[in-house]
Coordinates of C-alpha atoms in Angstrom, one line a residue:
Chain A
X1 CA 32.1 -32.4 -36.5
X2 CA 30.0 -29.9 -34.1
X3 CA 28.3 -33.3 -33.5
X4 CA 31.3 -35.1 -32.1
X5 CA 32.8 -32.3 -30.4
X6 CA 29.6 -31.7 -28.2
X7 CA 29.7 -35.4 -28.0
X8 CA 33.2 -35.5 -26.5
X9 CA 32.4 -32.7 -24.5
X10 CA 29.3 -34.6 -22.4
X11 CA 31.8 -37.6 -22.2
X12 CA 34.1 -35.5 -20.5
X13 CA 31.4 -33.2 -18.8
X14 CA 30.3 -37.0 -17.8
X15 CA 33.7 -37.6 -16.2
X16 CA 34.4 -35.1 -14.5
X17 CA 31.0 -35.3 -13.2
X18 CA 31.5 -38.9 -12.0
X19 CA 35.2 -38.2 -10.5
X20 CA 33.3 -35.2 -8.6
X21 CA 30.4 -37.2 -8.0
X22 CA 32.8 -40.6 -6.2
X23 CA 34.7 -37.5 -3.8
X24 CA 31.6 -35.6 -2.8
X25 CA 29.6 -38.5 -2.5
X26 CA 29.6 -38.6 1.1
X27 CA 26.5 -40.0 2.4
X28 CA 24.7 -37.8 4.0
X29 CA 25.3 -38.2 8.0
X30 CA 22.2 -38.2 10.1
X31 CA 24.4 -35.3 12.4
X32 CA 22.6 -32.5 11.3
X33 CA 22.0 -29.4 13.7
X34 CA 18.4 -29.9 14.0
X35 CA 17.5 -26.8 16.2
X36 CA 19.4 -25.4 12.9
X37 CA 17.2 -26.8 10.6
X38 CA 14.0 -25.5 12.5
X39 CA 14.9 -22.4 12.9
X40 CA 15.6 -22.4 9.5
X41 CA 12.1 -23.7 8.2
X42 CA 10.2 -20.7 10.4
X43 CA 12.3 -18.0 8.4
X44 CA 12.5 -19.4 5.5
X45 CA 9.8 -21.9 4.5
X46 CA 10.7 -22.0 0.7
X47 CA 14.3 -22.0 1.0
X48 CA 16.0 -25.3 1.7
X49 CA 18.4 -25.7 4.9
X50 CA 22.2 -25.0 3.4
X51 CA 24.2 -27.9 3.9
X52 CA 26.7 -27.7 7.1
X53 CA 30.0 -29.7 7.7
X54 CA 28.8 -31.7 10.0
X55 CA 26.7 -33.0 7.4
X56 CA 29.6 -33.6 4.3
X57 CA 32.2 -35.1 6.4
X58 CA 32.6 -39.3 7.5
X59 CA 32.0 -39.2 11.4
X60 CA 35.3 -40.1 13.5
X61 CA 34.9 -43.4 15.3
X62 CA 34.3 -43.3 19.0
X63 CA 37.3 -43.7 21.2
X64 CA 38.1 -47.1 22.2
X65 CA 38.6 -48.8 25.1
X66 CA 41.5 -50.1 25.3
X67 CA 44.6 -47.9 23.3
X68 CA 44.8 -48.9 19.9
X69 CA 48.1 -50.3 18.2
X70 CA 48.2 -48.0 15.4
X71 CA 47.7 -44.1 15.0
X72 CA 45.9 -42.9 11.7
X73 CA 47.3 -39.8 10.8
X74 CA 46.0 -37.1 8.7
X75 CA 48.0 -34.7 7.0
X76 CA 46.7 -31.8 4.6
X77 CA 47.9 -28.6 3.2
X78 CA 46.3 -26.4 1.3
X79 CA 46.6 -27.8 -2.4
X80 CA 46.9 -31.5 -1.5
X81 CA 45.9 -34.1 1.2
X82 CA 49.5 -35.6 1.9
X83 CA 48.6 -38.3 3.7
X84 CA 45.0 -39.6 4.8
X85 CA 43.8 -42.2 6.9
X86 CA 47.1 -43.9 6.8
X87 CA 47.7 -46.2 10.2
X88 CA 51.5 -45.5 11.4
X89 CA 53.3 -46.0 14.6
X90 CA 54.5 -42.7 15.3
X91 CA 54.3 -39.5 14.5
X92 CA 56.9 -36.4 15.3
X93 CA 55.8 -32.7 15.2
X94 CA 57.5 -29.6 15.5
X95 CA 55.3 -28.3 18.1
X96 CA 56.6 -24.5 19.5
X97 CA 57.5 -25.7 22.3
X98 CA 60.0 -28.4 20.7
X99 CA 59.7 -31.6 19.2
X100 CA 56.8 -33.5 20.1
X101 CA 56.3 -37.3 19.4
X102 CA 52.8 -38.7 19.4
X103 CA 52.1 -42.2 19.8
X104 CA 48.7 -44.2 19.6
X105 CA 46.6 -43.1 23.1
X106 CA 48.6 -39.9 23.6
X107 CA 46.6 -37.5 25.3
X108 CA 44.1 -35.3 23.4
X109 CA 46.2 -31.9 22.6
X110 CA 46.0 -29.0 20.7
X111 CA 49.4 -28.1 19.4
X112 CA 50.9 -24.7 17.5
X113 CA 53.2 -25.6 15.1
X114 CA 56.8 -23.8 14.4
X115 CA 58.9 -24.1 10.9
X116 CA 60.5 -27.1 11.5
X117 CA 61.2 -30.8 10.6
X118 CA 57.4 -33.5 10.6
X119 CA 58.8 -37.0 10.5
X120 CA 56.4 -40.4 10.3
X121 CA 57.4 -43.2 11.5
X122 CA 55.9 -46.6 9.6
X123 CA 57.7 -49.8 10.7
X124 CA 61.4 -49.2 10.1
X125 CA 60.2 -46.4 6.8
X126 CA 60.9 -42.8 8.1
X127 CA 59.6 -40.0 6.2
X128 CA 60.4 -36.5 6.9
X129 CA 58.8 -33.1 5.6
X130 CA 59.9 -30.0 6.7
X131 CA 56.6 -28.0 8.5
X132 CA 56.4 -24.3 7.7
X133 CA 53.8 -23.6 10.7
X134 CA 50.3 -25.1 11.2
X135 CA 48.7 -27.1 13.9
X136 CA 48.5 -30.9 14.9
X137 CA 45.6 -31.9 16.7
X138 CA 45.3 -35.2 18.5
X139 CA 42.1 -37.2 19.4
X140 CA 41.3 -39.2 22.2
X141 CA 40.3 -42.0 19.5
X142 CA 44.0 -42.0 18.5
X143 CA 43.9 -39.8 15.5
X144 CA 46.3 -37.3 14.6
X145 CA 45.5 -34.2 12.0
X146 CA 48.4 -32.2 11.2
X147 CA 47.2 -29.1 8.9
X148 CA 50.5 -26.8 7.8
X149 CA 50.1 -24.3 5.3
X150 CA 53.1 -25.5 3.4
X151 CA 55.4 -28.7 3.5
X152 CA 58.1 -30.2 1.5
X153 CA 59.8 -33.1 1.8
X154 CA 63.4 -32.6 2.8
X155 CA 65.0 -34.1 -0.1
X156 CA 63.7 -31.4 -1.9
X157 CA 65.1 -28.7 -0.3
X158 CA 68.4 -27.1 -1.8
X159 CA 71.3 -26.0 0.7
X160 CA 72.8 -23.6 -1.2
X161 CA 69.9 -21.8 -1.4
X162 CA 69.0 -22.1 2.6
X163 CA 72.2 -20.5 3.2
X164 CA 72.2 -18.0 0.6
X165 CA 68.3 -16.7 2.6
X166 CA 69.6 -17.3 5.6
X167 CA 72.2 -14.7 5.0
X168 CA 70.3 -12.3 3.5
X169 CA 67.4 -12.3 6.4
X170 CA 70.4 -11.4 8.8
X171 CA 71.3 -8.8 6.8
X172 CA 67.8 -7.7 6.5
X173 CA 67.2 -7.8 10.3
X174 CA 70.2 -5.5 11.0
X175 CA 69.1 -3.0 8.8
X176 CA 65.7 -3.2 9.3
X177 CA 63.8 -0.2 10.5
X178 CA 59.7 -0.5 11.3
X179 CA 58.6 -3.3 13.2
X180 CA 56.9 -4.7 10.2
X181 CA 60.4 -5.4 8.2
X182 CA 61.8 -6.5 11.6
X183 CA 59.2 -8.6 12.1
X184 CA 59.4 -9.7 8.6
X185 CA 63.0 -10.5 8.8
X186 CA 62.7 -12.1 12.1
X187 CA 60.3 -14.8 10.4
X188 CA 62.9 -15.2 7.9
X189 CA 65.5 -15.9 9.8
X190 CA 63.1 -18.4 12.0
X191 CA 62.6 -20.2 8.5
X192 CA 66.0 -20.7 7.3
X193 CA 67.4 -21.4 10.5
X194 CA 65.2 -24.1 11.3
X195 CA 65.8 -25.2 7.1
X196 CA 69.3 -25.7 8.0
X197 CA 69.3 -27.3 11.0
X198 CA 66.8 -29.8 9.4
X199 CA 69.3 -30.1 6.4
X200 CA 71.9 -31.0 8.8
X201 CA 70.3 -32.5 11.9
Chain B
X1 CA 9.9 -6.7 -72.7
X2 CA 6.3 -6.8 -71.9
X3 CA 7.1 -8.5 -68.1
X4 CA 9.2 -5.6 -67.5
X5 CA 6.1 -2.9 -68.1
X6 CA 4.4 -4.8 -66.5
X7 CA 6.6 -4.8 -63.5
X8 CA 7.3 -1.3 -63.6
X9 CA 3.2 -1.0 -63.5
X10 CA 3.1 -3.2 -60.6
X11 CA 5.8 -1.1 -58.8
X12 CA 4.5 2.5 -59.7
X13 CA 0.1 0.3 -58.1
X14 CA 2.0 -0.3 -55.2
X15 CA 3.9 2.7 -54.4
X16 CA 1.2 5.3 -55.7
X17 CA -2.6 4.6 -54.0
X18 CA -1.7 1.6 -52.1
X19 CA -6.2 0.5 -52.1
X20 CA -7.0 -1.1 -49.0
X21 CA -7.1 -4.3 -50.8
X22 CA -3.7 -4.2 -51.6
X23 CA -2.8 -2.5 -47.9
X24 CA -4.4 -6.0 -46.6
X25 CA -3.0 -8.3 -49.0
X26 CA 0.4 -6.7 -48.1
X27 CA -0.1 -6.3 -44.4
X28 CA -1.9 -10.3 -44.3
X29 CA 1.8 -11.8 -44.2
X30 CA 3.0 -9.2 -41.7
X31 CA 0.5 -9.6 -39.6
X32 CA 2.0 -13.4 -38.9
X33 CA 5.5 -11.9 -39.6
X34 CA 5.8 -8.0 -38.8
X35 CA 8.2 -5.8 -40.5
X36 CA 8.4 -8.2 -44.0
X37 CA 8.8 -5.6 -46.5
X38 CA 10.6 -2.9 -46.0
X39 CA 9.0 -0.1 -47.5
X40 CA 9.4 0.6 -51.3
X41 CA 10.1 -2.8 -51.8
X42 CA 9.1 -5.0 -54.9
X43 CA 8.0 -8.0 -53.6
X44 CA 8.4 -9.2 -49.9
X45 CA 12.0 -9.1 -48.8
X46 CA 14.1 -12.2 -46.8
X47 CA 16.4 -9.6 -45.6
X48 CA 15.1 -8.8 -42.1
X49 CA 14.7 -12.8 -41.5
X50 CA 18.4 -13.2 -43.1
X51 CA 19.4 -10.8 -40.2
X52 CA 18.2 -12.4 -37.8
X53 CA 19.3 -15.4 -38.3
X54 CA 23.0 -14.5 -39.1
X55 CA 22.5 -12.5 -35.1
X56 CA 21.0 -15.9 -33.7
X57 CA 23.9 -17.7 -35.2
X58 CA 26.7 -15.7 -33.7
X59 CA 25.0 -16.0 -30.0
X60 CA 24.9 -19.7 -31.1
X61 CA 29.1 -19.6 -31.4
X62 CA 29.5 -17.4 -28.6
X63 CA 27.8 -19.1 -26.2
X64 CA 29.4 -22.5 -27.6
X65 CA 32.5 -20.8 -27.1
X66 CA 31.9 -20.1 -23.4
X67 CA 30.5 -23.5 -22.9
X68 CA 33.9 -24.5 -23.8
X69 CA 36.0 -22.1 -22.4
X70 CA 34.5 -22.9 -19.0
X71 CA 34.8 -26.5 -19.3
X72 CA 38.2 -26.1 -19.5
X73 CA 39.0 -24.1 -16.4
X74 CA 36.3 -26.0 -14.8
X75 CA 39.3 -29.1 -15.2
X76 CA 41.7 -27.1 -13.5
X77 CA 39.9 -25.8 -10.8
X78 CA 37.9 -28.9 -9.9
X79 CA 40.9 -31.0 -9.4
X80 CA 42.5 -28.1 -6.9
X81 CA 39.3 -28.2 -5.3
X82 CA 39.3 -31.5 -4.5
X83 CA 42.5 -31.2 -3.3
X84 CA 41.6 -28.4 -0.9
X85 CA 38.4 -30.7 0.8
X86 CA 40.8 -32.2 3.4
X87 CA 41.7 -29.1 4.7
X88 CA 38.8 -27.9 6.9
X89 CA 37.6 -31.2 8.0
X90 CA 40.1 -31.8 10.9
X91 CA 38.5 -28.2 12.3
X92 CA 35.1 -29.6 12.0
X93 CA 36.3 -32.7 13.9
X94 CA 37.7 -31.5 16.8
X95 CA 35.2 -28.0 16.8
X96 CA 32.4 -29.7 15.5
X97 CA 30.2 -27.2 13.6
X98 CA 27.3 -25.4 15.9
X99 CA 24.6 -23.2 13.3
X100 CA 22.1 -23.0 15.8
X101 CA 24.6 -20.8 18.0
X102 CA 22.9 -17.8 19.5
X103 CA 25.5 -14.7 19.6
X104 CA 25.5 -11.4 19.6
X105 CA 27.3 -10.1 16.6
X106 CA 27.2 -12.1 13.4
X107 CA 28.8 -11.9 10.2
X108 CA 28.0 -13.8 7.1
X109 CA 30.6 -14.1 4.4
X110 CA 29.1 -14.9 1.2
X111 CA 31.5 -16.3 -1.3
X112 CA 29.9 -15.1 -5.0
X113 CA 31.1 -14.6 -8.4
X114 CA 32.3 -11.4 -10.2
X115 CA 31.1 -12.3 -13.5
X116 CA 28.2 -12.9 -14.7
X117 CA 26.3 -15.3 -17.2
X118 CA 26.2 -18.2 -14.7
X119 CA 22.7 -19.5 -13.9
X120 CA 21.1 -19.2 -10.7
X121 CA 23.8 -19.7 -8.2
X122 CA 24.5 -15.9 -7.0
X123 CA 21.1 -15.9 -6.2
X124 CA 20.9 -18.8 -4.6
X125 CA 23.8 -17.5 -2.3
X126 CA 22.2 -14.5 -1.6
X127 CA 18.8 -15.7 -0.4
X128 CA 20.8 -18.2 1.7
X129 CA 22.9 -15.0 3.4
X130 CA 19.5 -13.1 3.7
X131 CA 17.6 -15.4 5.1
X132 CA 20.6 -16.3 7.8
X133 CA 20.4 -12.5 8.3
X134 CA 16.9 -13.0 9.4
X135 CA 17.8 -16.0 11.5
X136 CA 20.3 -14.4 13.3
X137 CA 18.8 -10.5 13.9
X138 CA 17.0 -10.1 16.9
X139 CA 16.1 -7.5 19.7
X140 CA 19.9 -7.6 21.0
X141 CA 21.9 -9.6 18.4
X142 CA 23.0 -8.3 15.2
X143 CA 23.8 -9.7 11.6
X144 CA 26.6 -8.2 9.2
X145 CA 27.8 -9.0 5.9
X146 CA 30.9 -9.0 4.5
X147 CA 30.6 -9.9 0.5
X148 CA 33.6 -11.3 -1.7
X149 CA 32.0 -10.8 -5.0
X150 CA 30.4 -8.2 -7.5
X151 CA 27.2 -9.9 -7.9
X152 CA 26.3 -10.3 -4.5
X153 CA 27.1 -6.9 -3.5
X154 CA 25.1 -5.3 -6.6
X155 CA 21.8 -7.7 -5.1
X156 CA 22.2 -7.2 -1.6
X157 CA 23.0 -3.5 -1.9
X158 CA 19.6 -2.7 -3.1
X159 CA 18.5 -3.5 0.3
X160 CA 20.9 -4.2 3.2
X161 CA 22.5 -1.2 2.1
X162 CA 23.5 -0.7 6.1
X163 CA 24.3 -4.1 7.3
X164 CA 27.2 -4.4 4.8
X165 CA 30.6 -4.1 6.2
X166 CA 33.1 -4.9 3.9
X167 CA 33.1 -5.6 -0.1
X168 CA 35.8 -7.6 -2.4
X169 CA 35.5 -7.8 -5.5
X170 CA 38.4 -9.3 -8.1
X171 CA 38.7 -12.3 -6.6
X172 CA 39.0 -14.5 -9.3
X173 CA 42.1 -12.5 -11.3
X174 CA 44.9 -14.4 -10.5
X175 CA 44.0 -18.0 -9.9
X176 CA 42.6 -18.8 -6.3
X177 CA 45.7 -19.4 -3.6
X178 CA 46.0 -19.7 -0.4
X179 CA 48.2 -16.6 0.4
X180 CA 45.6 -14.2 -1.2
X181 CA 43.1 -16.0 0.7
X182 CA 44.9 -15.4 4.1
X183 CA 45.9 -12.0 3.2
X184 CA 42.0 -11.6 3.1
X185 CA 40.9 -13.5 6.1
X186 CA 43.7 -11.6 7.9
X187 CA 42.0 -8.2 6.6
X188 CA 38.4 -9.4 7.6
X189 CA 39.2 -10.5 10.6
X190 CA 41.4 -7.4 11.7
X191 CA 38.3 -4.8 10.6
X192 CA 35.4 -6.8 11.1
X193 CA 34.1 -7.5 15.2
X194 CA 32.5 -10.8 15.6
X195 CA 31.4 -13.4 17.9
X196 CA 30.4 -16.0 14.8
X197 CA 31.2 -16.0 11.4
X198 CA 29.2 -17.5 9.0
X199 CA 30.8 -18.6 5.2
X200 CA 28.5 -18.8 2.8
X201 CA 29.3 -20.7 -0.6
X202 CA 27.9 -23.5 -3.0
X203 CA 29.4 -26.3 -2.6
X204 CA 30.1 -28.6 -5.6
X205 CA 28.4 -31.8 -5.9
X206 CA 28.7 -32.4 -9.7
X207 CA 28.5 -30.5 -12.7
X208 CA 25.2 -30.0 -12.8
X209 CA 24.6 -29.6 -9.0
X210 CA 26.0 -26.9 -6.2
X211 CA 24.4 -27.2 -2.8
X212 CA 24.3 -23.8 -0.7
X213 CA 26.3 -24.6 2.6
X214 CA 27.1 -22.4 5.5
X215 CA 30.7 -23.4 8.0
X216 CA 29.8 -21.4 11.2
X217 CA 33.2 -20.4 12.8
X218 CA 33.3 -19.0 16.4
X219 CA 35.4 -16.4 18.0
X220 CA 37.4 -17.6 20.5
X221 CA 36.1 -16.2 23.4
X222 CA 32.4 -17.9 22.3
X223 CA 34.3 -21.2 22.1
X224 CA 35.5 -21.3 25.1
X225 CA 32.1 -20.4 27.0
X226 CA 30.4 -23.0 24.6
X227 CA 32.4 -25.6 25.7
X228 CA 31.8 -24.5 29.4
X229 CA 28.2 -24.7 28.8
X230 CA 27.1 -27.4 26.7
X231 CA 28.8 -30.3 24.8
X232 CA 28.2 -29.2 21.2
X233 CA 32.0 -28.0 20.7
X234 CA 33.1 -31.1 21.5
X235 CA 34.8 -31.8 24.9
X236 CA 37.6 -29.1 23.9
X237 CA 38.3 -28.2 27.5
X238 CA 39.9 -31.7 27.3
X239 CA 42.4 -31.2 25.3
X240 CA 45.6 -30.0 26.1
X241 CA 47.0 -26.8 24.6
X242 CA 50.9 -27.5 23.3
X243 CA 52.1 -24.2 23.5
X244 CA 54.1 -21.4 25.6
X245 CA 51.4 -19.0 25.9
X246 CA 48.0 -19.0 26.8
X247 CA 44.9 -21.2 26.0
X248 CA 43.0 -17.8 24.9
X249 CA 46.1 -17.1 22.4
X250 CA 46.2 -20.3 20.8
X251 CA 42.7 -20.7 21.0
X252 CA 42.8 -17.0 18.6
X253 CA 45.5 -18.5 16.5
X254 CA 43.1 -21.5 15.6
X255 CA 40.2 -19.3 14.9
X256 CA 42.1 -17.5 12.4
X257 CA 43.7 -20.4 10.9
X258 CA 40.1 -22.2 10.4
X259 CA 38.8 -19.2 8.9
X260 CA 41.4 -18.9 6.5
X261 CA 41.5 -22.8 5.5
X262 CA 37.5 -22.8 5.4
X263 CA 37.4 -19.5 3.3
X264 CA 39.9 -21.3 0.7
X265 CA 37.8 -24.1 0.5
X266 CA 35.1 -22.2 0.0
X267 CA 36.0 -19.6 -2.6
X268 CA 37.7 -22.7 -4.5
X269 CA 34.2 -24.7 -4.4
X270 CA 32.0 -21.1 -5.5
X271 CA 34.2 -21.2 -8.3
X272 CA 33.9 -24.8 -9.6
X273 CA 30.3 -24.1 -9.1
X274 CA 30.4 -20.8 -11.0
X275 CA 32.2 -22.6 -13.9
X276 CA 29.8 -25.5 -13.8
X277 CA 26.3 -23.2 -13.7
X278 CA 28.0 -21.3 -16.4
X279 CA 29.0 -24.5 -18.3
X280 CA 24.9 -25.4 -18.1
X281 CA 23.6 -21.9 -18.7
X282 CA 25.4 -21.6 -21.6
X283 CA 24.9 -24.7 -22.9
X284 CA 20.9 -24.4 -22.7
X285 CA 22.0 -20.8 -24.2
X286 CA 22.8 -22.5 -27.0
X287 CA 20.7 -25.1 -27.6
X288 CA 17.6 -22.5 -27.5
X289 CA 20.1 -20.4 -30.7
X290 CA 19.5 -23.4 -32.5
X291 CA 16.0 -23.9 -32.0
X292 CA 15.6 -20.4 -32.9
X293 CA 17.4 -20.7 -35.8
X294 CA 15.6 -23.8 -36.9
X295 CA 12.7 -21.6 -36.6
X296 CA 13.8 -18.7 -38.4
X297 CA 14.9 -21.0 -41.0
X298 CA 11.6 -22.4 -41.9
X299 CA 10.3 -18.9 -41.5
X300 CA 13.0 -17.9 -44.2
X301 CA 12.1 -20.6 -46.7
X302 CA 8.5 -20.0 -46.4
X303 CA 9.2 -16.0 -47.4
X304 CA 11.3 -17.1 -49.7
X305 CA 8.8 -19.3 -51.8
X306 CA 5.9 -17.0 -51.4
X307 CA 7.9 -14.2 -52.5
X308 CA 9.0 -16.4 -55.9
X309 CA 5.4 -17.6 -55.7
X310 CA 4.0 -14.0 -55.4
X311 CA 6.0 -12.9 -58.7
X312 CA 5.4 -15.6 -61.2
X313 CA 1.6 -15.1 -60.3
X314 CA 1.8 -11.5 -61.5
X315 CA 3.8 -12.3 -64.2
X316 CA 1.3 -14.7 -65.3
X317 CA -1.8 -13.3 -64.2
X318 CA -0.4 -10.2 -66.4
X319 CA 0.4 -12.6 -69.3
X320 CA -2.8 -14.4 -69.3
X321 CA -4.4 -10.7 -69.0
X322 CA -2.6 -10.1 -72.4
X323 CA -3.5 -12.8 -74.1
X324 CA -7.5 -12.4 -73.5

């Protein structure tokens, strides 16, 4: 019985091992710091070089001439990768200062993010999250990563209870004392407004 | 009637003028297996061996136990952790990632465990972090280190006693999320002055292989100058900054950001690693009980027959003495 348990125990040891092994397995990329790498070697001869992100991540594709049709987005959050590598026409983030729409050879930016409403637009498909704060990048090579701390999609989102925070923030605010529970309420009341008037706009 | 005189004889030989012959026939089977008879005893006991093994067997189970316990948190965590790889790589692609940066003030972050009884992977870290340290100490630079982790601390407190800045330990009590983790970033990053931070972890590659790997994050104010200078930070003077206030504030919100998503990667991918070193240290644990115990077992049998061997001889030598 020991037999088979330990048995059972490699076969799953052995698949967990080959799903880790298929996600890391990036190949190596030849971008590795190399002044790094020789520093490293005269300090420390025996020790191998740690690895560096350069190294465990797929290289971006160069940009290309002439502005591509599609723009592959990228969007991840803390616990899951919502959407990767996916080619769509357009993309609309809740940038701080407003609602800003990316299209394939838009500028390179760096952009803040505000609670607010991240649609992607695929043909006639709209999806929509709402966007808690985080920040969109945009390449030259006409990709788009969008990293937020939290998203859900708006579907998912109870009104009741939007209103029901919204109300008590308010309160919160007017009687709050320190800076920090101002502050604190003032975030609150940032979140839920911008909750309702994705609910509703 | 006559065996048991004769017993009693050979008990009061042994006990009252032990000759040397005797002393060496007695000692000749503790020499190969010390402490076999207890003293005052009859005939050469199994007890000490029975000990022993029923001590070997219960590491055996423990250690199986562990084994099993961490191959089942190792599912958990490994699938979160997977999860989390997306989340520093759009950093690394519009930063790039520059080791061989030369500041002034460094701080390495090394991600280890709290508990112990997981292989080699602490140490691992810590020889990584120390030998950065040397990398990045100089005449007018310096080199910090801020430890998340008891094990690290207790191993680099023996002799970097100064350079440490800041210890965590208790990382692992609740399960690994990404408000603790910015709650912590926010608290390094507030106490701690730096012009480049580097995170140490190991990264997971399987089960039965974590590779050391450093993310090197700059301030902002190094950013900026390194993308002035040369091109290694990517050509980030070209892009635009979205936002209503300055470049330098944005450029502080993204540092603190990408600390926080790289640290959560990070302490995620130290603990799969833990999980998994402790899932092979264990597992060799107990694979070395049970060549023990198949050891001790043979060693028990063997006592066992010269002991029964060892009696019917006296009773027959002293039978065949009786008879003539």
């Amino acid at each position: 019985m020991l037999r088979h348990a330990a048995h059972r125990l490699a076969s799953r040891a052995a698949v967990a091992g080959r799903r880790a092994l298929s996600t890391a397995g990036v190949p190596a990329q030849a971008a590795e710091d190399s002044a790094f790498v020789e520093a490293w070697k005269k300090v420390a001869p025996n020790i191998e070089a740690p690895k560096t992100p350069m190294t465990l991540m797929q290289p971006r594709p160069p940009t290309p001439a002439a502005i591509p049709t599609k723009l592959t987005i990228n969007f991840v959050l803390p616990y899951k990768s919502e959407i990767a590598n996916k080619e769509v026409d357009m993309v609309i983030v809740p940038a701080t200062t407003g609602q800003m729409g990316v299209l394939p050879g838009h500028v390179s930016t760096i952009a803040e993010l505000k609670p607010g409403v991240l649609s992607v637009h695929e043909g006639n498909d709209v999806t929509k999250y709402f966007v808690s704060s985080g920040f969109a990048f945009v390449h030259a090579n006409s990709i788009a990563d969008i990293v937020a701390v939290e998203a859900v999609p708006l579907d998912q989102i109870d009104p009741s209870l939007v209103q029901k925070g919204l109300t008590e923030f308010t309160a919160k605010l007017g009687s709050a004392s320190t800076d920090l529970e101002k502050a604190e309420a003032q975030i609150g009341v940032d979140v839920h407004s911008a909750l309702n008037a994705a609910l509703t706009g | 009637m006559a065996m048991a005189a004769l017993r009693r004889e050979g008990r009061r030989v042994l006990l009252s003028t032990p000759s040397p012959a005797a002393a060496m026939a007695v000692r000749s089977p503790a020499v190969s297996q010390p402490e076999i008879a207890p003293l005052g005893a009859r005939s050469i006991s199994t007890q000490i061996v029975r000990n022993r093994m029923k001590s070997v067997k219960n590491i055996q189970k423990i250690t199986k136990a562990m084994k099993m316990v961490a191959a089942s948190k190792l599912r958990a965590v490994q699938i979160r952790t997977e999860n989390s790889r997306g989340l520093w790589q759009p950093f690394t692609a519009l930063l790039g990632d520059t080791p061989s940066v030369d500041v002034k003030k460094n701080v390495i972050v090394a991600i280890t465990s709290d508990k112990g009884l997981c292989g080699g992977i602490n140490s691992t870290s810590v020889k990584v972090s120390k030998a950065l340290h040397k990398l990045t100490s100089g005449p007018e630079k310096e080199s910090k280190y801020v430890i998340l982790g008891e094990k690290g601390k207790v191993q680099l407190i023996r002799d970097s006693k100064k350079s440490i800045e800041l210890t965590v330990s208790e990382l692992q009590k609740n399960p690994i999320n990404y408000t603790q983790i910015a709650v912590l970033a926010d608290d390094i990053l507030k106490n701690v002055e730096f012009d480049a931070l580097r995170v140490v972890f190991n990264k997971f590659q399987s089960v039965i292989s974590f590779k050391p790997t450093v993310t090197t994050i700059l301030s902002p104010e190094v950013m900026e100058k390194e993308s002035e200078s040369s091109g290694k930070v990517g050509d980030l003077d070209s892009y635009e900054i979205e936002g209503g206030e300055t470049k330098s504030e944005i450029l502080q919100n993204l540092t603190e950001f990408q600390f926080s998503c790289v640290m959560y990667n990070g302490a995620l991918e130290n603990a799969c690693s833990e999980l998994g070193a402790r899932m092979s240290a264990m597992d060799s644990s107990s694979r070395n009980a049970g060549d023990m115990l198949d050891r001790l077992t043979l060693t028990y049998n063997r006592t066992r027959q010269a002991s029964i061997t060892t009696e019917l001889t006296e009773i027959i030598s002293g039978a065949s003495a009786l008879e003539g």
